Coordinates of C-alpha atoms and ligand atoms in Angstrom, one line a residue:
M1478 CA 26.1 5.1 -13.4
Q1479 CA 23.4 2.0 -13.9
Q1480 CA 20.7 2.6 -16.4
F1481 CA 17.3 0.9 -15.7
Q1482 CA 14.6 0.1 -18.1
Q1483 CA 11.1 -0.1 -18.4
Y1484 CA 9.1 -3.2 -19.4
I1485 CA 6.3 -3.0 -22.1
G1486 CA 4.7 -5.9 -23.8
G1487 CA 7.3 -8.3 -22.6
A1488 CA 10.2 -5.8 -24.0
F1489 CA 12.7 -3.8 -22.0
S1490 CA 13.5 -0.2 -23.2
D1491 CA 15.0 2.9 -22.3
G1492 CA 11.8 5.0 -22.7
A1493 CA 11.4 8.4 -24.7
A1494 CA 13.1 10.2 -21.8
Q1495 CA 15.2 9.4 -18.7
F1496 CA 15.6 11.1 -15.2
D1497 CA 18.2 10.8 -12.5
S1498 CA 17.6 8.9 -9.2
I1499 CA 19.1 10.1 -6.2
D1500 CA 20.7 8.0 -3.4
P1501 CA 19.0 9.3 -0.3
A1502 CA 21.9 8.0 1.9
T1503 CA 24.5 10.4 0.0
G1504 CA 22.2 12.9 -1.7
K1505 CA 24.0 12.2 -5.2
V1506 CA 22.6 10.7 -8.3
W1507 CA 23.4 6.9 -9.0
A1508 CA 21.2 5.8 -11.7
K1509 CA 19.3 6.7 -14.9
M1510 CA 15.3 5.9 -14.8
P1511 CA 13.4 5.8 -17.9
E1512 CA 10.6 8.4 -17.8
A1513 CA 7.6 7.3 -19.2
Q1514 CA 5.7 9.7 -21.7
R1515 CA 2.4 9.6 -23.1
E1516 CA 3.6 7.4 -25.8
D1517 CA 5.2 4.9 -23.4
V1518 CA 2.0 4.8 -21.1
N1519 CA -0.3 4.3 -24.2
A1520 CA 2.1 1.4 -25.5
A1521 CA 1.9 -0.1 -22.2
V1522 CA -1.9 -0.2 -21.7
E1523 CA -2.2 -1.4 -25.3
A1524 CA -0.1 -4.2 -24.4
A1525 CA -1.9 -5.0 -21.2
E1526 CA -5.1 -4.9 -23.2
A1527 CA -4.0 -7.4 -25.9
A1528 CA -2.6 -9.9 -23.2
F1529 CA -6.0 -9.6 -21.7
Y1530 CA -7.9 -10.7 -24.5
G1531 CA -5.1 -12.7 -26.1
A1532 CA -5.8 -16.5 -26.1
D1533 CA -2.5 -17.2 -24.1
W1534 CA -3.9 -15.5 -21.1
A1535 CA -7.4 -15.3 -21.3
S1536 CA -7.8 -19.2 -21.9
L1537 CA -5.1 -20.1 -19.6
T1538 CA -7.2 -22.0 -16.6
A1539 CA -7.1 -20.4 -13.2
S1540 CA -4.9 -23.2 -11.8
A1541 CA -2.2 -22.4 -14.6
R1542 CA -2.4 -18.9 -13.7
G1543 CA -1.9 -19.8 -10.0
K1544 CA 1.2 -21.9 -11.1
L1545 CA 2.6 -19.0 -12.9
L1546 CA 2.3 -17.1 -9.6
L1547 CA 4.1 -19.7 -7.7
K1548 CA 6.9 -19.8 -10.3
L1549 CA 7.0 -15.9 -9.6
A1550 CA 7.0 -16.4 -5.7
D1551 CA 10.0 -18.6 -6.0
L1552 CA 11.9 -16.3 -8.3
I1553 CA 11.4 -13.4 -5.8
A1554 CA 12.5 -15.7 -2.9
E1555 CA 15.7 -16.3 -5.0
N1556 CA 16.4 -12.9 -5.7
A1557 CA 15.3 -11.3 -2.5
T1558 CA 18.8 -10.3 -1.6
R1559 CA 19.3 -8.4 -4.9
L1560 CA 15.9 -6.7 -4.7
A1561 CA 16.5 -5.8 -1.0
E1562 CA 19.6 -4.3 -1.9
L1563 CA 18.2 -2.0 -4.7
E1564 CA 15.2 -0.9 -2.7
T1565 CA 17.7 0.2 -0.1
R1566 CA 19.9 1.9 -2.7
D1567 CA 17.2 4.0 -4.3
T1568 CA 14.8 4.6 -1.3
G1569 CA 17.0 4.7 1.9
K1570 CA 15.1 2.1 3.6
I1571 CA 17.2 0.1 5.9
I1572 CA 18.6 -3.2 4.7
R1573 CA 17.2 -4.9 7.8
E1574 CA 13.8 -4.0 6.8
T1575 CA 13.8 -4.6 3.0
S1576 CA 15.3 -7.9 3.6
A1577 CA 12.6 -9.0 5.7
Q1578 CA 9.7 -7.4 3.9
I1579 CA 11.0 -8.8 0.3
A1580 CA 11.1 -12.3 1.8
Y1581 CA 7.5 -12.0 3.0
V1582 CA 6.3 -10.5 -0.4
A1583 CA 7.0 -13.9 -1.9
E1584 CA 4.4 -15.4 0.6
Y1585 CA 1.7 -12.6 -0.8
Y1586 CA 2.3 -14.1 -4.3
R1587 CA 2.2 -17.9 -2.9
Y1588 CA -1.2 -16.8 -1.1
Y1589 CA -2.6 -15.4 -4.5
A1590 CA -1.2 -18.4 -6.4
G1591 CA -3.3 -20.7 -4.1
L1592 CA -6.2 -18.5 -4.4
A1593 CA -6.5 -18.4 -8.3
D1594 CA -8.8 -21.2 -8.5
K1595 CA -10.8 -20.7 -5.7
I1596 CA -12.3 -17.6 -6.9
E1597 CA -15.9 -19.0 -7.4
G1598 CA -19.0 -18.1 -9.2
A1599 CA -22.3 -19.1 -7.6
H1600 CA -25.5 -20.7 -8.7
L1601 CA -29.0 -19.1 -7.9
P1602 CA -32.0 -20.9 -6.6
I1603 CA -34.1 -18.8 -9.3
D1604 CA -38.2 -18.3 -8.9
K1605 CA -38.8 -19.5 -12.2
P1606 CA -39.3 -23.1 -13.5
D1607 CA -37.1 -24.6 -16.3
M1608 CA -34.3 -22.2 -15.9
E1609 CA -30.8 -22.1 -14.6
V1610 CA -29.3 -19.0 -13.5
W1611 CA -25.8 -18.6 -12.2
L1612 CA -23.0 -16.2 -11.7
R1613 CA -19.5 -16.3 -13.6
R1614 CA -16.9 -14.1 -11.7
E1615 CA -14.8 -12.6 -14.2
P1616 CA -11.7 -10.6 -14.6
V1617 CA -12.4 -6.7 -14.7
G1618 CA -9.9 -6.1 -17.4
V1619 CA -7.0 -3.9 -17.4
V1620 CA -5.6 -2.6 -14.2
A1621 CA -3.5 0.4 -13.4
A1622 CA -1.7 0.2 -10.3
I1623 CA 0.1 3.3 -8.8
V1624 CA 2.6 2.9 -5.9
P1625 CA 4.6 5.4 -3.8
W1626 CA 8.0 4.7 -2.9
N1627 CA 8.1 3.7 0.6
S1628 CA 7.5 -0.2 0.1
Q1629 CA 6.8 -0.5 -3.7
L1630 CA 7.7 -4.4 -3.8
F1631 CA 5.1 -4.9 -1.0
L1632 CA 2.5 -2.2 -2.2
S1633 CA 2.7 -3.8 -5.7
A1634 CA 2.5 -7.3 -4.7
V1635 CA -1.1 -6.4 -2.8
K1636 CA -2.1 -5.4 -6.4
I1637 CA -0.6 -7.4 -9.0
G1638 CA -0.9 -10.7 -6.9
P1639 CA -4.8 -10.8 -6.6
A1640 CA -5.2 -8.9 -10.1
L1641 CA -3.4 -11.6 -11.8
A1642 CA -5.0 -14.4 -9.8
A1643 CA -8.3 -13.0 -10.9
G1644 CA -7.3 -13.1 -14.7
C1645 CA -6.8 -9.3 -15.0
T1646 CA -3.4 -7.8 -16.7
V1647 CA -1.6 -5.0 -15.0
V1648 CA 0.3 -1.4 -15.9
L1649 CA 2.1 -0.7 -12.7
K1650 CA 3.7 2.8 -12.4
A1651 CA 6.4 2.9 -9.8
S1652 CA 7.2 5.8 -7.8
E1653 CA 9.7 8.1 -9.5
E1654 CA 11.2 8.4 -5.8
G1655 CA 13.3 5.2 -6.2
P1656 CA 11.8 3.0 -8.9
A1657 CA 14.7 0.8 -9.1
P1658 CA 13.2 -2.2 -7.1
M1659 CA 10.3 -2.4 -9.5
L1660 CA 12.1 -2.3 -12.8
E1661 CA 14.3 -4.9 -11.3
F1662 CA 11.2 -7.0 -10.3
A1663 CA 10.1 -6.7 -13.8
R1664 CA 13.1 -8.7 -15.0
I1665 CA 12.1 -11.3 -12.4
F1666 CA 8.7 -11.4 -13.5
D1667 CA 9.9 -11.8 -17.4
Q1668 CA 11.6 -15.2 -16.2
A1669 CA 8.4 -16.7 -14.7
G1670 CA 7.0 -17.3 -18.0
F1671 CA 3.8 -15.1 -18.0
P1672 CA 2.5 -14.3 -21.5
R1673 CA 3.9 -10.9 -22.9
G1674 CA 2.0 -7.9 -21.7
V1675 CA 0.3 -9.5 -18.8
L1676 CA 2.3 -7.2 -16.5
N1677 CA 4.1 -3.8 -17.9
V1678 CA 6.2 -1.8 -15.5
I1679 CA 6.9 1.9 -16.1
T1680 CA 7.9 4.9 -14.3
G1681 CA 7.5 9.0 -14.6
F1682 CA 6.4 11.7 -13.0
G1683 CA 2.7 11.9 -11.5
P1684 CA 1.2 14.6 -13.2
D1685 CA 2.1 13.4 -16.5
C1686 CA 2.9 9.6 -16.5
G1687 CA 0.2 8.9 -13.7
A1688 CA -2.4 11.1 -15.0
V1689 CA -2.3 9.6 -18.5
L1690 CA -2.6 6.0 -17.0
T1691 CA -5.4 6.7 -14.6
S1692 CA -7.5 8.6 -17.4
H1693 CA -6.8 5.9 -20.1
P1694 CA -10.0 4.8 -21.8
K1695 CA -8.7 1.2 -21.8
V1696 CA -8.1 1.1 -18.2
A1697 CA -10.9 -0.9 -16.3
H1698 CA -9.7 -0.4 -12.6
V1699 CA -7.2 2.1 -10.8
A1700 CA -5.4 0.2 -7.7
F1701 CA -3.9 3.4 -6.0
T1702 CA -1.6 3.7 -3.0
G1703 CA -0.6 7.4 -2.0
G1704 CA -1.7 10.6 -0.2
P1705 CA -5.2 11.9 -0.2
E1706 CA -4.6 15.0 -2.6
T1707 CA -3.2 12.7 -5.3
A1708 CA -6.3 10.0 -4.8
R1709 CA -8.6 12.8 -5.6
H1710 CA -6.7 13.7 -8.8
V1711 CA -6.7 9.9 -9.7
V1712 CA -10.4 9.7 -8.7
R1713 CA -11.2 12.5 -11.3
N1714 CA -9.1 11.1 -13.9
S1715 CA -10.7 7.8 -13.7
A1716 CA -14.1 9.5 -14.2
E1717 CA -13.1 9.7 -17.9
N1718 CA -13.6 5.8 -18.3
L1719 CA -15.8 5.5 -14.9
A1720 CA -13.0 2.9 -14.0
S1721 CA -13.5 1.5 -10.6
T1722 CA -11.0 2.5 -7.8
S1723 CA -9.5 1.3 -4.8
L1724 CA -7.5 3.7 -2.7
E1725 CA -5.2 2.7 0.0
L1726 CA -4.3 6.3 1.6
G1727 CA -2.5 7.8 4.5
G1728 CA -3.3 7.8 8.1
K1729 CA -2.7 9.6 11.3
S1730 CA -3.0 6.3 13.5
P1731 CA -3.6 6.4 17.3
F1732 CA -1.4 4.4 19.6
I1733 CA -3.4 4.1 22.6
V1734 CA -1.7 3.0 26.1
F1735 CA -3.9 2.4 28.9
E1736 CA -2.2 2.4 32.7
D1737 CA -2.7 -1.3 32.9
A1738 CA -0.7 -2.3 29.8
D1739 CA 2.4 -4.3 29.8
L1740 CA 4.5 -1.0 29.6
A1741 CA 7.9 -2.7 28.1
S1742 CA 5.7 -4.2 25.4
A1743 CA 4.0 -0.8 24.6
V1744 CA 7.2 1.0 24.5
N1745 CA 8.9 -1.5 22.2
A1746 CA 5.7 -1.6 19.8
Q1747 CA 5.8 2.3 19.7
V1748 CA 9.1 2.6 18.9
S1749 CA 8.7 0.2 15.8
G1750 CA 5.2 1.7 15.1
I1751 CA 6.5 5.0 14.7
F1752 CA 10.7 4.9 14.0
A1753 CA 10.5 1.7 11.9
A1754 CA 11.2 2.8 8.0
S1755 CA 12.1 6.0 9.5
G1756 CA 8.2 6.6 9.9
Q1757 CA 7.7 6.4 6.2
S1758 CA 4.9 3.8 6.8
C1759 CA 1.2 4.6 6.2
V1760 CA 0.1 2.8 9.5
A1761 CA 2.6 4.6 11.3
G1762 CA 1.6 4.8 15.0
S1763 CA 2.2 8.5 14.9
R1764 CA -0.2 9.6 17.7
L1765 CA 0.6 8.4 21.1
V1766 CA -2.6 8.7 23.1
I1767 CA -1.3 8.0 26.5
S1768 CA -3.0 7.8 30.2
N1769 CA -2.0 10.6 32.1
R1770 CA -1.4 8.2 35.0
I1771 CA 1.8 6.7 33.3
K1772 CA 2.5 9.3 30.9
D1773 CA 5.7 10.7 32.6
A1774 CA 7.4 7.5 33.1
F1775 CA 6.3 6.2 29.7
L1776 CA 7.8 9.0 27.9
A1777 CA 11.0 8.8 29.8
C1778 CA 11.2 5.2 28.6
L1779 CA 10.3 6.2 25.2
K1780 CA 12.9 9.0 25.0
E1781 CA 15.7 6.9 26.1
K1782 CA 15.0 4.3 23.6
A1783 CA 14.5 7.0 20.8
E1784 CA 17.9 8.5 21.7
A1785 CA 19.6 5.0 21.8
V1786 CA 18.5 4.1 18.1
V1787 CA 21.6 3.6 15.8
I1788 CA 21.1 6.1 12.8
G1789 CA 23.2 5.3 10.0
A1790 CA 23.6 4.2 6.4
P1791 CA 20.8 2.1 5.3
D1792 CA 23.0 -0.7 3.9
D1793 CA 24.3 -1.3 7.3
M1794 CA 22.7 -4.3 9.1
A1795 CA 23.5 -2.5 12.2
T1796 CA 21.4 0.6 11.2
E1797 CA 17.9 1.1 13.1
V1798 CA 16.9 4.2 11.5
G1799 CA 18.2 5.4 7.9
P1800 CA 17.6 8.3 5.9
L1801 CA 14.3 9.7 4.6
C1802 CA 13.8 9.2 0.9
T1803 CA 14.0 12.9 -0.2
Q1804 CA 15.3 16.2 0.9
K1805 CA 11.9 17.7 0.7
Q1806 CA 10.8 15.0 3.5
V1807 CA 13.4 16.3 6.0
Q1808 CA 12.4 19.9 5.2
N1809 CA 8.7 18.8 5.8
A1810 CA 9.5 17.1 9.0
E1811 CA 11.2 20.5 10.3
A1812 CA 8.3 22.4 9.2
L1813 CA 6.1 20.0 11.3
V1814 CA 7.9 20.2 14.4
K1815 CA 8.2 24.0 14.1
A1816 CA 4.6 24.7 13.3
S1817 CA 3.8 22.3 16.4
K1818 CA 6.1 24.2 18.6
Q1819 CA 4.3 27.5 17.7
A1820 CA 1.2 25.7 18.5
G1821 CA 2.5 25.2 22.0
A1822 CA 4.0 21.7 21.6
T1823 CA 7.1 20.6 23.4
V1824 CA 10.0 18.8 21.9
L1825 CA 11.1 16.0 23.9
T1826 CA 13.9 15.0 21.6
G1827 CA 15.0 15.4 18.1
G1828 CA 13.2 17.8 15.8
T1829 CA 16.1 19.0 13.7
A1830 CA 17.7 17.5 10.5
I1831 CA 21.0 15.8 11.2
D1832 CA 24.1 17.4 9.9
R1833 CA 25.5 14.9 7.6
D1834 CA 25.4 14.1 4.0
G1835 CA 22.0 12.5 3.0
F1836 CA 18.5 13.2 4.2
Y1837 CA 18.6 12.1 7.7
F1838 CA 16.2 13.1 10.3
P1839 CA 16.3 11.6 14.2
P1840 CA 13.5 10.0 16.0
T1841 CA 11.4 12.8 17.3
I1842 CA 8.8 13.1 20.0
I1843 CA 6.8 16.0 20.6
D1844 CA 4.5 16.4 23.6
C1845 CA 1.2 18.2 22.2
S1846 CA -1.1 17.6 25.3
S1847 CA -1.2 21.3 25.9
A1848 CA -1.4 22.1 22.2
P1849 CA -4.4 20.4 20.6
D1850 CA -4.2 22.5 17.4
A1851 CA -0.7 21.5 17.0
P1852 CA -0.1 20.1 13.3
G1853 CA 1.6 17.1 14.6
L1854 CA -1.5 15.6 15.9
S1855 CA -3.6 16.3 12.8
Q1856 CA -1.2 16.2 9.7
E1857 CA -0.3 13.1 8.0
F1858 CA 3.1 13.1 7.9
F1859 CA 5.7 10.4 6.5
G1860 CA 8.8 10.6 8.9
P1861 CA 10.0 9.6 12.2
V1862 CA 7.9 12.3 14.3
L1863 CA 5.8 11.1 17.2
S1864 CA 3.1 13.5 18.6
V1865 CA 1.9 12.6 22.2
V1866 CA -1.4 13.5 23.9
G1867 CA -2.6 12.4 27.4
F1868 CA -6.0 11.4 28.5
D1869 CA -7.8 10.9 31.9
T1870 CA -10.9 8.8 30.9
E1871 CA -11.5 5.9 28.5
A1872 CA -14.0 8.0 26.8
E1873 CA -11.4 10.7 26.5
A1874 CA -8.9 8.2 24.8
L1875 CA -11.8 7.0 22.3
E1876 CA -12.8 10.7 21.4
I1877 CA -8.8 11.6 20.7
A1878 CA -8.5 8.5 18.8
N1879 CA -11.4 9.4 16.5
S1880 CA -10.6 13.1 16.3
T1881 CA -9.0 12.5 12.6
E1882 CA -10.2 12.6 8.9
F1883 CA -8.2 9.4 8.8
G1884 CA -9.0 5.9 9.8
L1885 CA -6.4 3.6 8.6
A1886 CA -5.2 1.7 11.8
S1887 CA -5.0 2.0 15.5
G1888 CA -3.4 0.1 18.4
V1889 CA -4.9 -0.5 21.9
F1890 CA -2.7 -1.6 24.6
T1891 CA -4.6 -2.8 27.6
K1892 CA -4.8 -6.0 29.7
D1893 CA -8.5 -5.2 30.4
L1894 CA -10.4 -7.5 27.9
T1895 CA -13.8 -5.8 28.0
R1896 CA -12.2 -2.6 27.9
A1897 CA -10.3 -3.8 24.8
H1898 CA -13.8 -4.9 23.3
R1899 CA -15.3 -1.3 23.6
M1900 CA -12.4 0.2 22.2
I1901 CA -12.4 -2.3 19.2
R1902 CA -16.2 -1.2 18.7
G1903 CA -15.8 2.4 18.9
I1904 CA -12.6 3.2 17.0
R1905 CA -13.1 4.2 13.4
S1906 CA -10.2 2.7 11.3
G1907 CA -9.9 -0.2 8.9
I1908 CA -7.3 -2.2 11.4
V1909 CA -7.1 -2.2 15.1
W1910 CA -4.2 -4.0 16.7
V1911 CA -4.7 -4.8 20.3
N1912 CA -1.4 -5.5 22.4
T1913 CA 0.5 -5.6 19.2
Y1914 CA 1.2 -3.1 16.4
R1915 CA 2.0 -3.2 12.4
A1916 CA 1.3 -6.8 12.3
V1917 CA 0.4 -7.7 8.7
S1918 CA -0.3 -11.0 6.7
P1919 CA -1.4 -12.0 2.9
I1920 CA -4.6 -13.6 4.6
A1921 CA -5.8 -10.5 6.4
P1922 CA -7.5 -7.6 4.4
F1923 CA -5.8 -4.3 4.9
G1924 CA -7.3 -0.8 4.3
G1925 CA -9.0 2.0 5.8
H1926 CA -12.1 4.4 6.5
G1927 CA -12.5 8.1 5.7
L1928 CA -9.6 10.0 4.0
S1929 CA -7.6 6.7 4.5
G1930 CA -9.3 5.1 1.2
H1931 CA -11.7 2.4 0.4
G1932 CA -11.1 -1.2 -1.0
R1933 CA -9.1 -3.9 0.9
E1934 CA -5.9 -5.4 -0.2
G1935 CA -4.8 -8.5 1.2
G1936 CA -7.4 -11.6 1.8
L1937 CA -10.0 -13.1 -0.5
Q1938 CA -11.6 -9.8 -0.8
A1939 CA -8.7 -8.1 -2.7
A1940 CA -9.0 -11.0 -5.4
L1941 CA -12.8 -10.4 -5.8
D1942 CA -12.3 -6.6 -6.0
Y1943 CA -10.5 -7.4 -9.5
T1944 CA -13.7 -9.1 -10.7
K1945 CA -16.8 -8.5 -12.0
I1946 CA -20.1 -10.6 -12.1
K1947 CA -21.8 -11.8 -15.2
T1948 CA -25.4 -13.3 -14.9
V1949 CA -26.3 -16.2 -17.0
W1950 CA -29.9 -17.3 -17.9
L1951 CA -30.2 -20.9 -19.3
R1952 CA -33.7 -22.3 -20.4
T1953 CA -33.6 -26.0 -19.7
S1954 CA -37.0 -26.6 -21.4
D1955 CA -37.3 -28.1 -25.0
D1956 CA -40.9 -26.7 -25.3
P1957 CA -41.1 -24.0 -27.9
I1958 CA -41.3 -20.7 -26.6
P1959 CA -45.0 -19.7 -27.3
D1960 CA -45.7 -16.6 -29.6
P1961 CA -46.0 -13.8 -27.2
F1962 CA -48.8 -12.1 -29.3
V1963 CA -51.1 -15.1 -29.7
M1964 CA -53.9 -15.0 -26.8
R1965 CA -54.2 -18.3 -25.2
Ligands
NDP3478 P1 1.9 10.6 -3.8 O1 0.2 10.4 -3.5 O2 2.4 11.7 -3.9 O3 2.0 9.7 -4.7 C1 2.0 8.2 -5.0 C2 2.0 7.9 -6.4 O4 1.0 8.4 -7.2 C3 3.2 7.9 -6.9 O5 3.6 6.9 -7.8 C4 3.0 9.2 -7.8 O6 4.0 9.5 -8.7 C5 1.5 9.2 -8.3 N1 1.0 10.3 -8.7 C6 1.3 11.7 -8.4 N2 0.3 12.4 -8.9 C7 -0.3 11.7 -9.9 C8 -1.4 12.2 -10.9 N3 -1.8 13.1 -10.8 N4 -2.1 10.9 -11.3 C9 -1.7 9.7 -11.1 N5 -0.6 9.2 -10.5 C10 0.0 10.5 -9.7 O7 2.2 9.8 -2.4 P2 3.8 9.8 -1.9 O8 4.6 9.2 -2.9 O9 4.2 11.1 -1.4 O10 3.6 8.7 -0.9 C11 3.3 8.9 0.4 C12 1.7 8.7 0.6 O11 1.3 7.4 0.4 C13 1.5 9.1 2.1 O12 0.1 9.8 2.0 C14 1.3 7.6 2.6 O13 0.4 7.5 3.7 C15 0.4 7.0 1.8 N6 0.7 5.4 1.5 C16 -0.5 4.7 2.0 C17 -0.3 3.3 2.1 C18 -1.4 2.6 2.4 O14 -1.4 1.1 2.2 N7 -2.6 2.9 2.9 C19 1.0 2.5 2.0 C20 2.1 3.6 2.1 C21 1.9 4.8 1.4 P3 5.2 10.1 -8.6 O15 6.1 9.4 -7.2 O16 6.1 9.9 -9.7 O17 5.0 11.8 -8.2

């Protein structure tokens, strides 16, 4: 049985308690994880605070911070195979996806390495003589970063990268569902040469460890990825210290296909948009909004592809859909399909758990066209379940697309350029993909509207969000300041 350790103040330790981690491919315990208790969380925040004000980090130039991030990126690339294997083992995410994603995670750190010395202040043309006024962009302080299980190395890179580039220090809480890749990442980080305490990695249960961290008086900013309900806890907790927050939450993203679309591309994009990562993706295109003129043909093709998907062990390169992360997610998937059926939806394929060891659920398509109240159309769900609804007009497509409290991503497939522009304007979501889906880049901001959260990860804006402005007034005249109480 492997034993993982937490990383606090540059040292590795077992933590006050431990918990078992389960391999989703077998349903069996495979490793022991440190369970951070209040004292561990406090120690991690203290270490991050000491590092933030310590000369080793605070007096480092931005260019030097960038060089450290570059070294980290190289180490991630060198260790990508091991990180991918661990993420696959602990979360069930297939090795094809973890390998590709982790190679790209190194690029995120490279991007923020390059950005570190480009976070500039400003000079103001002030309306007073003999006065220089400028703005310094300074790091906000200690950042609490919280990530869910599904893509932890990636979701933490978009927090750690910009936060360190800006000069902050970080306490990262990995998800208790599959923390192994983050605890291993801490070992790699340790080799990059950052001063002690700049990054601390702990794991433990949300209501204890997470709540203590997000309400800690020394935390200046909470960067959270997870579900809206947990986000509400996080915001309430962060009110203790009036810490700022950035929230990357869930979605119920519409994937809209018009009759003039390139149908073969749209089918492939929809398959990866919902079944990649077994649907455990915040941007999953989980609502297919499809023109009634092509609906039957499109669904026939989609069903054929869904049924041909290779389901198997996540560490097999041939596997296209692996297990879900937890048994609970399998039960949730069954419950969602059942409730949608009761509301009048038709199951076109899948819908029941696969009878084998591990937490397997097949690619599932449910037609909700005559069941507008089916929960499959409204409930955010992390699994390979696609809900379908047909439309007759463009206005109807837009109305359906926007009939959600979420607003993370959307996809529009059409060859009509003017229609594409109308849809881009009308859709309420943080990301619109046109004739593509699920593309991401360190250069492009990522984030949502509505219940999908606020703040942006990726791009320059993400780094600016980890800074605060200090306004400096400097009087340039050598004349003495006159006595204000002497009348002239
Ligand atoms: P949760 O919201 O349950 O958990 C997210 C993280 O918050 C976990 O680390 C969890 O710890 C922690 N947590 C739980 N309770 C608290 C608390 N009271 N205070 C502080 N932290 C807490 O999400 P899931 O793990 O179920 O992940 C799935 C969700 O994440 C989905 O809603 C999905 O859409 C969203 N997501 C959003 C993404 C985006 O970029 N927009 C990307 C990926 C996922 P623990 O695991 O120990 O309970």
